[in-house]
CSV table of C-alpha atoms and ligand atoms in Angstrom, one decimal:
chain,number,residue,atom,x,y,z
A,1,MET,CA,83.3,67.3,101.0
A,2,VAL,CA,80.6,65.6,98.8
A,3,THR,CA,81.0,65.3,95.0
A,4,ILE,CA,77.9,65.2,92.9
A,5,GLN,CA,77.5,64.6,89.1
A,6,SER,CA,76.6,67.8,87.4
A,7,GLN,CA,73.3,66.5,85.9
A,8,LYS,CA,72.2,65.3,89.2
A,9,LEU,CA,72.8,68.5,90.8
A,10,ILE,CA,70.9,70.4,88.2
A,11,ASP,CA,68.0,68.1,88.6
A,12,PHE,CA,68.0,68.5,92.4
A,13,VAL,CA,68.4,72.2,92.3
A,14,ALA,CA,65.5,72.2,89.7
A,15,ASP,CA,63.3,70.2,92.0
A,16,ILE,CA,63.8,72.6,95.0
A,17,PHE,CA,62.7,75.6,92.9
A,18,ALA,CA,60.0,73.7,91.3
A,19,HIS,CA,58.6,73.1,94.7
A,20,ALA,CA,58.8,76.7,95.5
A,21,GLY,CA,56.5,78.2,92.8
A,22,SER,CA,58.7,78.4,89.7
A,23,SER,CA,57.6,76.7,86.6
A,24,GLU,CA,59.5,73.5,85.5
A,25,ALA,CA,61.3,75.6,82.9
A,26,GLU,CA,62.5,78.4,85.3
A,27,ALA,CA,63.6,75.9,88.0
A,28,ARG,CA,65.6,74.0,85.5
A,29,ARG,CA,67.2,77.4,84.3
A,30,ILE,CA,68.2,78.3,87.9
A,31,GLY,CA,69.6,74.8,88.4
A,32,THR,CA,71.6,74.9,85.0
A,33,TYR,CA,73.1,78.4,85.5
A,34,LEU,CA,74.0,77.8,89.2
A,35,VAL,CA,75.6,74.5,88.3
A,36,THR,CA,77.4,76.0,85.4
A,37,ALA,CA,79.1,78.5,87.8
A,38,ASN,CA,80.3,75.5,89.8
A,39,LEU,CA,81.5,73.7,86.7
A,40,THR,CA,83.5,76.7,85.6
A,41,GLY,CA,85.2,76.9,88.9
A,42,HIS,CA,83.2,79.9,90.4
A,43,ASP,CA,81.7,78.1,93.5
A,44,SER,CA,81.0,81.5,95.0
A,45,HIS,CA,78.3,82.0,92.3
A,46,GLY,CA,77.0,78.4,92.2
A,47,VAL,CA,74.7,76.2,94.2
A,48,ILE,CA,75.9,77.9,97.3
A,49,ARG,CA,73.3,80.6,96.5
A,50,VAL,CA,70.3,78.3,96.7
A,51,PRO,CA,69.4,79.2,100.4
A,52,VAL,CA,69.8,82.9,99.7
A,53,TYR,CA,67.6,82.7,96.5
A,54,MET,CA,65.1,81.0,98.6
A,55,ARG,CA,65.2,83.6,101.2
A,56,TRP,CA,64.7,86.3,98.8
A,57,ARG,CA,61.8,84.5,97.2
A,58,ASN,CA,60.2,83.8,100.5
A,59,ASN,CA,60.3,87.5,101.5
A,60,GLY,CA,59.1,88.8,98.1
A,61,ASN,CA,62.3,90.2,96.9
A,62,ILE,CA,62.2,87.8,94.1
A,63,VAL,CA,59.1,86.8,91.9
A,64,PRO,CA,58.9,83.6,90.0
A,65,ASP,CA,58.4,83.4,86.4
A,66,ARG,CA,58.6,87.0,85.5
A,67,THR,CA,58.7,88.5,81.9
A,68,VAL,CA,60.8,91.5,81.4
A,69,LYS,CA,59.1,94.9,80.5
A,70,LEU,CA,60.6,97.0,77.6
A,71,LEU,CA,60.6,100.7,78.8
A,72,VAL,CA,62.2,101.8,75.6
A,73,ASP,CA,62.4,99.9,72.4
A,74,THR,CA,64.3,101.2,69.3
A,75,PRO,CA,66.0,99.2,66.5
A,76,SER,CA,69.4,99.4,68.4
A,77,LEU,CA,68.5,100.1,72.1
A,78,ALA,CA,66.3,98.5,74.7
A,79,VAL,CA,65.7,99.8,78.3
A,80,ILE,CA,64.6,96.8,80.2
A,81,ASP,CA,62.9,96.3,83.6
A,82,GLY,CA,63.6,92.9,85.1
A,83,CYS,CA,60.5,93.4,87.3
A,84,TRP,CA,62.3,91.5,90.3
A,85,GLY,CA,62.3,88.1,88.5
A,86,TYR,CA,65.0,85.7,89.0
A,87,GLY,CA,68.2,86.6,87.1
A,88,GLN,CA,68.3,83.4,85.6
A,89,THR,CA,65.0,84.3,83.8
A,90,VAL,CA,65.1,87.9,83.1
A,91,GLY,CA,68.9,87.9,82.6
A,92,PRO,CA,68.7,85.7,79.5
A,93,GLN,CA,65.5,87.4,78.3
A,94,ALA,CA,67.4,90.8,78.4
A,95,VAL,CA,70.4,89.3,76.6
A,96,ALA,CA,68.2,87.6,73.9
A,97,ILE,CA,66.8,91.2,73.2
A,98,GLY,CA,70.4,92.6,72.8
A,99,ILE,CA,71.3,89.7,70.6
A,100,GLU,CA,68.3,90.0,68.4
A,101,LYS,CA,68.8,93.8,67.8
A,102,CYS,CA,72.5,93.4,67.3
A,103,LYS,CA,71.9,90.8,64.5
A,104,ALA,CA,69.5,93.2,62.8
A,105,ALA,CA,71.4,96.4,63.2
A,106,GLY,CA,75.0,95.3,63.7
A,107,LEU,CA,75.4,97.3,67.0
A,108,ALA,CA,73.0,97.3,69.9
A,109,ALA,CA,72.9,98.2,73.6
A,110,ILE,CA,70.5,97.4,76.4
A,111,THR,CA,70.1,98.2,80.1
A,112,LEU,CA,68.6,95.9,82.6
A,113,ARG,CA,67.2,97.2,86.0
A,114,ASN,CA,65.4,95.5,88.9
A,115,SER,CA,66.9,92.0,88.1
A,116,GLY,CA,67.4,89.2,90.7
A,117,HIS,CA,71.1,88.0,90.8
A,118,ILE,CA,72.3,87.4,87.4
A,119,GLY,CA,75.1,85.3,88.7
A,120,ARG,CA,78.2,84.6,86.7
A,121,ILE,CA,78.2,87.4,84.1
A,122,GLY,CA,80.4,85.1,81.8
A,123,ASP,CA,77.2,83.3,81.1
A,124,TRP,CA,75.7,86.2,79.2
A,125,ALA,CA,78.9,87.0,77.3
A,126,GLU,CA,79.1,83.1,76.2
A,127,MET,CA,75.3,83.3,75.2
A,128,ALA,CA,76.3,86.3,72.8
A,129,ALA,CA,79.4,84.7,71.6
A,130,ALA,CA,77.4,81.5,70.7
A,131,GLU,CA,75.7,83.8,68.2
A,132,GLY,CA,79.0,85.1,66.9
A,133,LEU,CA,78.7,88.5,68.8
A,134,ILE,CA,81.2,90.6,70.8
A,135,SER,CA,79.6,91.8,74.1
A,136,ILE,CA,80.6,94.2,76.9
A,137,HIS,CA,78.9,94.1,80.3
A,138,PHE,CA,79.0,96.7,83.1
A,139,VAL,CA,77.1,95.4,86.2
A,140,ASN,CA,76.2,96.7,89.7
A,141,ALA,CA,74.7,94.9,92.7
A,142,ALA,CA,72.6,97.6,94.3
A,143,GLY,CA,72.0,97.0,98.0
A,144,SER,CA,75.2,95.1,98.3
A,145,ILE,CA,77.8,97.6,99.7
A,146,LEU,CA,81.2,95.9,100.5
A,147,VAL,CA,84.0,97.5,98.7
A,148,ALA,CA,85.9,100.6,99.6
A,149,PRO,CA,87.1,103.0,96.8
A,150,PHE,CA,90.9,103.6,96.2
A,151,GLY,CA,92.1,106.0,98.8
A,152,GLY,CA,88.9,105.6,101.0
A,153,VAL,CA,88.0,103.3,103.9
A,154,ASP,CA,84.3,103.4,104.0
A,155,ARG,CA,82.2,101.1,101.7
A,156,ARG,CA,80.8,102.8,98.8
A,157,LEU,CA,80.8,100.1,96.0
A,158,SER,CA,79.2,96.7,95.3
A,159,THR,CA,81.5,94.1,93.9
A,160,ALA,CA,80.5,95.4,90.5
A,161,PRO,CA,81.5,92.9,87.9
A,162,TYR,CA,82.8,93.9,84.4
A,163,CYS,CA,82.8,91.3,81.5
A,164,VAL,CA,83.8,91.1,77.8
A,165,GLY,CA,83.2,88.1,75.4
A,166,ILE,CA,84.9,87.7,72.1
A,167,PRO,CA,83.9,84.8,69.9
A,168,ARG,CA,86.6,82.8,68.2
A,169,ALA,CA,86.0,80.7,65.0
A,170,GLY,CA,86.2,77.0,66.1
A,171,LYS,CA,87.3,77.7,69.6
A,172,SER,CA,85.8,78.7,73.0
A,173,PRO,CA,85.2,82.4,73.2
A,174,ILE,CA,87.7,84.7,75.0
A,175,VAL,CA,85.7,85.7,78.2
A,176,LEU,CA,87.1,88.2,80.6
A,177,ASP,CA,84.7,88.2,83.6
A,178,PHE,CA,85.5,89.5,87.1
A,179,ALA,CA,84.3,91.4,90.0
A,180,THR,CA,86.1,94.7,90.5
A,181,SER,CA,86.6,93.9,94.3
A,182,LEU,CA,90.0,92.3,95.1
A,183,VAL,CA,88.1,89.2,96.2
A,184,ALA,CA,84.4,88.1,96.1
A,185,GLU,CA,82.6,88.2,99.3
A,186,GLY,CA,82.2,84.3,99.2
A,187,LYS,CA,86.1,84.1,99.6
A,188,VAL,CA,85.9,86.2,102.7
A,189,LEU,CA,83.2,83.8,104.0
A,190,VAL,CA,85.2,80.7,103.3
A,191,ALA,CA,88.3,82.3,105.0
A,192,SER,CA,86.2,83.1,108.1
A,193,ARG,CA,85.2,79.4,108.3
A,194,GLY,CA,88.8,78.3,108.3
A,195,GLY,CA,89.3,77.7,104.6
A,196,LYS,CA,91.7,79.3,102.2
A,197,LYS,CA,93.1,82.5,103.6
A,198,LEU,CA,92.7,85.7,101.9
A,199,PRO,CA,95.4,87.3,99.8
A,200,LYS,CA,97.5,90.0,101.6
A,201,GLY,CA,95.7,93.3,102.0
A,202,ALA,CA,92.4,92.2,100.5
A,203,LEU,CA,90.4,94.0,103.2
A,204,ILE,CA,90.9,97.5,104.8
A,205,SER,CA,90.2,98.5,108.3
A,206,PRO,CA,88.2,101.7,109.3
A,207,GLU,CA,91.6,103.2,110.4
A,208,GLY,CA,93.0,102.5,106.8
A,209,GLU,CA,95.2,99.5,107.6
A,210,LEU,CA,95.6,96.6,105.1
A,211,SER,CA,94.2,93.4,106.4
A,212,GLU,CA,93.3,89.6,105.7
A,213,ASP,CA,91.1,89.1,108.7
A,214,PRO,CA,87.6,88.4,107.9
A,215,SER,CA,86.3,89.9,111.0
A,216,GLN,CA,86.9,93.3,109.3
A,217,LEU,CA,83.9,92.5,107.2
A,218,TYR,CA,81.9,90.5,109.8
A,219,GLY,CA,82.8,91.9,113.1
A,220,ALA,CA,83.5,89.2,115.8
A,221,TYR,CA,82.0,85.9,115.0
A,222,GLU,CA,81.7,82.4,116.3
A,223,ALA,CA,83.4,79.5,114.4
A,224,GLU,CA,80.0,78.0,113.5
A,225,GLY,CA,77.7,80.9,113.6
A,226,ALA,CA,76.0,83.1,110.9
A,227,ARG,CA,78.2,85.8,109.1
A,228,ASP,CA,76.6,89.2,108.5
A,229,HIS,CA,78.6,91.6,106.6
A,230,ALA,CA,76.6,94.5,108.1
A,231,LYS,CA,78.2,93.8,111.3
A,232,GLY,CA,81.9,94.6,110.4
A,233,GLN,CA,83.5,98.1,110.1
A,234,GLY,CA,85.9,97.3,107.6
A,235,ALA,CA,85.7,96.8,103.7
A,236,ILE,CA,87.0,94.7,100.8
A,237,ARG,CA,89.3,96.7,98.6
A,238,ALA,CA,88.8,97.3,94.9
A,239,PHE,CA,91.4,95.4,92.8
A,240,GLY,CA,94.1,97.3,90.8
A,241,ASP,CA,94.2,100.4,93.2
A,242,HIS,CA,92.9,103.4,91.3
A,243,LYS,CA,92.4,101.6,88.0
A,244,GLY,CA,90.1,99.0,89.4
A,245,SER,CA,88.4,101.4,91.7
A,246,GLY,CA,87.7,103.5,88.6
A,247,LEU,CA,86.3,100.7,86.6
A,248,ALA,CA,84.1,99.7,89.7
A,249,LEU,CA,82.8,103.4,89.6
A,250,VAL,CA,82.1,103.1,86.0
A,251,CYS,CA,80.0,99.9,86.6
A,252,GLU,CA,78.2,101.7,89.2
A,253,LEU,CA,77.4,104.5,86.9
A,254,LEU,CA,76.5,102.6,83.8
A,255,GLY,CA,75.1,99.3,85.3
A,256,GLY,CA,73.4,101.2,88.2
A,257,ALA,CA,72.7,104.9,87.5
A,258,LEU,CA,72.1,104.7,83.7
A,259,SER,CA,70.0,101.6,83.9
A,260,GLY,CA,67.6,103.1,86.5
A,261,ASN,CA,68.6,100.2,88.9
A,262,GLY,CA,70.4,102.7,91.2
A,263,ALA,CA,74.0,102.9,92.1
A,264,THR,CA,74.9,101.3,95.4
A,265,SER,CA,74.5,103.7,98.1
A,266,SER,CA,72.6,102.2,101.0
A,267,PRO,CA,71.4,98.8,102.3
A,268,ARG,CA,68.3,98.0,100.5
A,269,LYS,CA,66.9,94.8,98.7
A,270,PHE,CA,69.3,93.3,96.3
A,271,SER,CA,69.0,93.9,92.5
A,272,ASN,CA,71.6,93.6,89.8
A,273,GLY,CA,71.6,96.3,87.0
A,274,MET,CA,73.5,96.0,83.8
A,275,PHE,CA,74.5,98.0,80.8
A,276,ALA,CA,75.5,95.9,77.9
A,277,VAL,CA,76.7,96.5,74.4
A,278,TYR,CA,76.6,93.9,71.5
A,279,LEU,CA,78.7,94.1,68.2
A,280,ASP,CA,78.5,91.8,65.3
A,281,PRO,CA,82.2,91.7,64.2
A,282,LYS,CA,81.2,90.4,60.8
A,283,ARG,CA,79.7,93.9,60.0
A,284,VAL,CA,83.0,95.5,60.9
A,285,ASP,CA,85.6,93.0,59.6
A,286,VAL,CA,85.2,94.0,55.9
A,287,ASP,CA,88.6,92.3,55.1
A,288,GLN,CA,87.8,89.0,56.9
A,289,PHE,CA,90.8,89.8,59.1
A,290,PHE,CA,89.6,89.4,62.5
A,291,ASP,CA,89.4,85.5,63.0
A,292,GLY,CA,92.9,84.9,61.7
A,293,GLU,CA,94.3,87.8,63.6
A,294,ILE,CA,92.8,86.5,66.9
A,295,THR,CA,94.5,83.1,66.2
A,296,ARG,CA,97.8,84.8,65.4
A,297,TYR,CA,97.7,87.1,68.3
A,298,VAL,CA,96.5,84.6,70.9
A,299,ASP,CA,99.3,82.1,69.8
A,300,TYR,CA,101.8,85.0,70.3
A,301,PHE,CA,100.3,86.1,73.7
A,302,LYS,CA,100.3,82.6,75.0
A,303,ALA,CA,104.0,81.9,73.7
A,304,SER,CA,105.4,84.4,76.3
A,305,LYS,CA,107.8,82.4,78.4
A,306,PRO,CA,106.1,81.3,81.6
A,307,ILE,CA,107.3,82.4,85.1
A,308,ALA,CA,109.3,79.5,86.4
A,309,GLY,CA,106.9,77.0,88.3
A,310,GLN,CA,103.7,78.8,87.1
A,311,GLY,CA,102.6,76.6,84.3
A,312,GLU,CA,101.7,78.3,81.2
A,313,VAL,CA,100.2,81.7,80.0
A,314,LEU,CA,96.4,81.4,79.6
A,315,VAL,CA,94.0,83.8,78.0
A,316,PRO,CA,90.6,84.7,79.8
A,317,GLY,CA,88.1,81.9,79.7
A,318,GLU,CA,90.7,79.1,79.4
A,319,PRO,CA,90.7,78.4,83.1
A,320,GLU,CA,86.9,78.1,83.1
A,321,ALA,CA,86.9,75.8,80.2
A,322,ARG,CA,89.4,73.6,81.8
A,323,THR,CA,87.6,73.4,85.1
A,324,ARG,CA,84.4,72.7,83.2
A,325,ALA,CA,85.8,69.7,81.3
A,326,GLU,CA,87.2,68.2,84.6
A,327,ARG,CA,84.1,68.8,86.6
A,328,THR,CA,81.8,67.5,83.9
A,329,LYS,CA,83.7,64.4,84.1
A,330,ASN,CA,84.5,63.9,87.7
A,331,GLY,CA,81.6,65.8,89.4
A,332,VAL,CA,81.1,69.1,91.4
A,333,PRO,CA,82.8,69.2,94.8
A,334,LEU,CA,80.8,70.8,97.5
A,335,PRO,CA,81.8,71.4,101.2
A,336,ASP,CA,79.7,69.6,103.6
A,337,GLU,CA,78.4,73.0,105.0
A,338,THR,CA,77.2,74.1,101.6
A,339,TRP,CA,75.5,70.8,100.9
A,340,ALA,CA,73.8,70.7,104.4
A,341,ALA,CA,72.5,74.3,103.8
A,342,ILE,CA,70.9,73.0,100.3
A,343,ILE,CA,69.4,69.9,101.9
A,344,ALA,CA,67.9,72.1,104.7
A,345,THR,CA,66.4,74.3,101.9
A,346,ALA,CA,65.0,71.2,100.1
A,347,ARG,CA,63.5,70.1,103.3
A,348,ASP,CA,62.0,73.4,103.9
A,349,VAL,CA,60.1,73.3,100.4
A,350,GLY,CA,58.8,69.7,101.2
A,351,ILE,CA,61.3,67.5,99.6
A,352,GLY,CA,61.8,64.2,101.3
A,353,ASP,CA,64.6,62.0,102.3
A,354,GLU,CA,64.2,59.6,99.4
A,355,ARG,CA,64.9,62.4,97.0
A,356,ILE,CA,67.7,63.8,98.8
A,357,THR,CA,69.5,60.4,98.9
A,358,ARG,CA,69.0,60.0,95.2
A,359,ALA,CA,70.7,63.4,94.5
A,360,VAL,CA,74.0,62.0,95.8
A,361,GLY,CA,73.5,58.4,95.0
B,401,NAD,P1,88.3,85.8,89.1
B,401,NAD,O1,89.2,86.6,90.0
B,401,NAD,O2,88.4,84.3,89.3
B,401,NAD,O3,88.7,86.1,87.7
B,401,NAD,C1,88.1,85.5,86.7
B,401,NAD,C2,88.6,86.1,85.3
B,401,NAD,O4,90.0,85.9,85.1
B,401,NAD,C3,88.1,85.2,84.2
B,401,NAD,O5,87.9,85.9,82.9
B,401,NAD,C4,89.2,84.1,84.0
B,401,NAD,O6,89.2,83.5,82.7
B,401,NAD,C5,90.5,84.9,84.2
B,401,NAD,N1,91.5,84.1,84.7
B,401,NAD,C6,91.6,83.5,85.9
B,401,NAD,N2,92.9,82.9,86.0
B,401,NAD,C7,93.7,83.3,85.0
B,401,NAD,C8,94.9,83.0,84.5
B,401,NAD,N3,95.7,82.3,85.2
B,401,NAD,N4,95.2,83.4,83.3
B,401,NAD,C9,94.5,84.1,82.6
B,401,NAD,N5,93.2,84.6,82.9
B,401,NAD,C10,92.8,84.0,84.2
B,401,NAD,O7,86.9,86.2,89.2
B,401,NAD,P2,86.0,86.9,90.4
B,401,NAD,O8,86.3,88.4,90.4
B,401,NAD,O9,86.3,86.1,91.6
B,401,NAD,O10,84.5,86.7,89.9
B,401,NAD,C11,83.8,85.4,90.0
B,401,NAD,C12,82.5,85.5,89.4
B,401,NAD,O11,81.6,86.3,90.1
B,401,NAD,C13,82.5,86.3,87.8
B,401,NAD,O12,81.8,85.3,87.0
B,401,NAD,C14,81.5,87.4,88.1
B,401,NAD,O13,80.8,87.8,87.0
B,401,NAD,C15,80.7,87.0,89.2
B,401,NAD,N6,80.2,88.2,90.0
B,401,NAD,C16,78.9,88.4,89.8
B,401,NAD,C17,78.3,89.4,90.7
B,401,NAD,C18,76.9,89.7,90.5
B,401,NAD,O14,76.3,90.5,91.3
B,401,NAD,N7,76.1,89.0,89.8
B,401,NAD,C19,79.2,90.2,91.4
B,401,NAD,C20,80.5,89.9,91.6
B,401,NAD,C21,81.0,88.9,90.8
């Protein structure tokens, strides 16, 4: 395990993408958003993604420094094409359009299609919350078929994340942000490498048996070898039985079908699609009731007696805020294997040993 200070890690990742055709500004954005995922504890969406982003960039699936195209543009609606740009570039451009329209109209909706990986969806809810806006995001990941619907064994869904952000006066926002699969694929990968085991019944075999065995997803694998989810016959299960499976379906239909991104149906090049709604609570809250009621209710919610031995009751967004504070202070821990893969990517784009040594020093 190596531990790297977050600013050094951002600088290093930015250097890698600047060597790979991105402007300084884009390279820094990619570094900042990926490291923010690590800082908030979502390592599966952090710098571990550097090699795969580079693979996508090298085979033309992702194009540096794109600007989104507006296909429909009304005072309260935008239909946006990400034009296969990095999600860290076209994602914030799309969200900024939603925010601007919402500030003017009180309510706005956007769709985004053909976007590179937009990472941790909580980033986009936090961006809107920083402007005082509520946001709701339905996302699909076309081309990434990993999840079986409730009652089925065949893969039909992506990990299709859902996210809601609610700003709070003087406090960090409530950010509910999760994949609709029982576990992220990154967690199956970690388990396959001897790391933390999967929760019971996270996967399902083609015969419909619940399983925690990563080979359901990857087929037979060597301890050190590559993992390819196309080789397994099983699937990850949707969370929450019929309810989570239904929410995943809605993410595919709104984030995928409505946006024009395409609902996940066959292996193809990866793209995130999103349907997002933005609402200005100040326009709704004519009695100036909302802020005080959030404070009262969150206090009441958190005062529920905790289950013995399980700490305290938290609201969504709190675990991320705590991990962010801890990792900002103490650095981002990275498994040796993750760091080795990032270094290999850095070398591939022409970064030398002296620069690599400085990243950890
Ligand atoms: P998760 O299972 O860790 O759940 C995270 C959510 O649960 C957060 O809102 C968090 O605040 C809340 N939470 C966690 N512990 C809590 C507790 N003890 N009490 C109260 N609330 C708690 O998340 P996940 O499903 O593994 O998803 C991880 C990330 O992956 C998310 O940021 C998601 O947006 C991202 N993702 C992205 C894509 C994509 O295609 N871009 C696809 C899937 C997932």
